[in-house]
Amino acid sequence: MKLRRRKKFAAEVATSSLNDIMFFLLLFFLIVSTVANPNVIKLLLPKAASSQQLSKKQVTLSVDANKQYFVDKQPVSPQNLEEELKTIMTGIEEPTVVVRFDKTLTVQDLVDVLQTGAKLNIRMVMATSK
């Protein structure tokens, strides 16, 4: 008795490359979704003859290695720092102070300066080098 195998043709779909395609599509849509901002409404704004500018003045506070304080290159004593910052920041919408601090000073000196800014509700930004 001779047994013969049936040769039946079965159709197959090669899906090995679909994984790569789906990965690239997913990556493309993730990148595009981070770049696109859906909350932006494009408007043509009217023109005005005079414009009002908000005063966003940045003040630089520098402290050198000898603990000498400078507000915009003007020497200030540490005791008068709070009063000086208060007078400079009057009338400014979002007061911002760029703090330039010597790296040899202690962290406590930096915290004292930052507490002064927090007391006056001033945004303090630390300047660093690369």
Short mmCIF file of C-alpha atoms in Angstrom, two decimals:
data_model
loop_
_atom_site.label_atom_id
_atom_site.label_comp_id
_atom_site.label_asym_id
_atom_site.label_seq_id
_atom_site.Cartn_x
_atom_site.Cartn_y
_atom_site.Cartn_z
CA MET A 1 0.00 0.00 0.00
CA LYS A 2 1.45 3.25 -1.07
CA LEU A 3 0.63 6.31 1.03
CA ARG A 4 0.79 9.53 -0.77
CA ARG A 5 1.04 12.87 0.93
CA ARG A 6 -1.36 15.47 -0.08
CA LYS A 7 0.24 18.58 -1.38
CA LYS A 8 -2.14 21.28 -0.45
CA PHE A 9 -1.29 24.84 -1.29
CA ALA A 10 -1.64 27.15 1.72
CA ALA A 11 -1.56 30.88 1.17
CA GLU A 12 0.66 32.81 3.58
CA VAL A 13 1.17 36.46 4.24
CA ALA A 14 4.72 37.50 5.10
CA THR A 15 4.39 39.58 8.26
CA SER A 16 8.00 39.80 9.26
CA SER A 17 8.47 43.28 7.80
CA LEU A 18 5.21 44.61 9.28
CA ASN A 19 6.83 44.91 12.70
CA ASP A 20 9.45 47.29 11.33
CA ILE A 21 6.87 49.34 9.47
CA MET A 22 4.64 49.66 12.54
CA PHE A 23 7.61 50.68 14.68
CA PHE A 24 8.58 53.44 12.24
CA LEU A 25 5.00 54.67 12.02
CA LEU A 26 4.70 54.77 15.79
CA LEU A 27 7.99 56.65 16.07
CA PHE A 28 6.93 59.11 13.38
CA PHE A 29 3.61 59.87 15.07
CA LEU A 30 5.25 60.28 18.47
CA ILE A 31 7.72 62.81 17.10
CA VAL A 32 5.04 64.69 15.20
CA SER A 33 2.73 64.82 18.21
CA THR A 34 5.41 66.42 20.39
CA VAL A 35 6.19 69.06 17.77
CA ALA A 36 2.59 69.95 16.97
CA ASN A 37 0.81 72.09 19.53
CA PRO A 38 -2.95 71.57 19.30
CA ASN A 39 -3.73 74.49 21.66
CA VAL A 40 -2.49 77.15 19.25
CA ILE A 41 -5.05 79.24 17.43
CA LYS A 42 -3.68 81.25 14.55
CA LEU A 43 -5.01 84.78 14.62
CA LEU A 44 -4.27 87.95 12.74
CA LEU A 45 -4.00 90.54 15.48
CA PRO A 46 -5.04 94.16 14.91
CA LYS A 47 -2.41 96.88 14.72
CA ALA A 48 -2.23 99.78 17.15
CA ALA A 49 -0.57 103.17 16.84
CA SER A 50 0.96 102.96 20.33
CA SER A 51 1.96 99.84 22.15
CA GLN A 52 2.27 99.13 25.84
CA GLN A 53 5.21 97.04 26.90
CA LEU A 54 5.36 95.15 30.14
CA SER A 55 8.46 95.89 32.10
CA LYS A 56 10.30 92.63 32.49
CA LYS A 57 13.54 93.95 33.85
CA GLN A 58 16.20 91.49 34.89
CA VAL A 59 18.45 92.49 37.74
CA THR A 60 21.84 90.86 38.19
CA LEU A 61 22.96 90.07 41.72
CA SER A 62 26.64 89.11 41.93
CA VAL A 63 28.47 87.81 44.98
CA ASP A 64 32.23 87.43 44.72
CA ALA A 65 34.62 85.26 46.73
CA ASN A 66 35.04 88.00 49.39
CA LYS A 67 31.25 88.05 50.02
CA GLN A 68 30.86 91.45 48.43
CA TYR A 69 27.39 91.96 46.98
CA PHE A 70 26.77 93.83 43.73
CA VAL A 71 23.35 94.68 42.30
CA ASP A 72 23.79 95.61 38.64
CA LYS A 73 27.51 96.39 39.26
CA GLN A 74 26.69 98.68 42.22
CA PRO A 75 28.15 97.54 45.56
CA VAL A 76 25.55 96.81 48.24
CA SER A 77 26.07 95.75 51.83
CA PRO A 78 24.51 92.40 52.81
CA GLN A 79 22.36 94.16 55.44
CA ASN A 80 20.85 96.51 52.84
CA LEU A 81 20.34 93.86 50.16
CA GLU A 82 16.65 93.32 50.88
CA GLU A 83 15.83 97.04 50.86
CA GLU A 84 17.83 97.59 47.67
CA LEU A 85 16.07 94.74 45.85
CA LYS A 86 12.69 96.00 47.09
CA THR A 87 13.30 99.49 45.71
CA ILE A 88 14.57 98.20 42.36
CA MET A 89 11.70 95.75 41.91
CA THR A 90 8.84 98.18 42.59
CA GLY A 91 6.55 98.50 39.58
CA ILE A 92 7.90 95.46 37.75
CA GLU A 93 5.33 92.85 36.66
CA GLU A 94 7.47 89.71 36.94
CA PRO A 95 10.57 90.56 38.94
CA THR A 96 13.51 88.34 38.05
CA VAL A 97 16.97 88.35 39.59
CA VAL A 98 19.88 86.54 37.95
CA VAL A 99 22.14 85.35 40.76
CA ARG A 100 25.82 85.06 39.89
CA PHE A 101 27.47 83.34 42.82
CA ASP A 102 31.14 82.45 43.27
CA LYS A 103 31.71 78.70 43.47
CA THR A 104 34.03 78.98 46.48
CA LEU A 105 31.26 80.28 48.76
CA THR A 106 29.18 77.99 50.94
CA VAL A 107 25.70 76.78 50.23
CA GLN A 108 24.43 78.65 53.28
CA ASP A 109 25.45 81.95 51.69
CA LEU A 110 23.43 81.02 48.60
CA VAL A 111 20.44 80.00 50.70
CA ASP A 112 20.52 83.35 52.52
CA VAL A 113 20.33 85.19 49.20
CA LEU A 114 17.54 82.92 47.91
CA GLN A 115 15.54 83.44 51.11
CA THR A 116 15.73 87.18 50.57
CA GLY A 117 14.26 86.70 47.11
CA ALA A 118 11.55 84.38 48.41
CA LYS A 119 10.62 86.94 51.06
CA LEU A 120 10.10 89.59 48.37
CA ASN A 121 8.34 87.20 45.92
CA ILE A 122 11.14 87.59 43.38
CA ARG A 123 11.99 84.87 40.90
CA MET A 124 15.64 83.96 41.41
CA VAL A 125 17.60 82.36 38.56
CA MET A 126 21.05 80.91 39.13
CA ALA A 127 23.67 81.68 36.48
CA THR A 128 26.15 78.89 35.78
CA SER A 129 29.01 78.31 33.39
CA LYS A 130 29.37 75.42 30.96
#
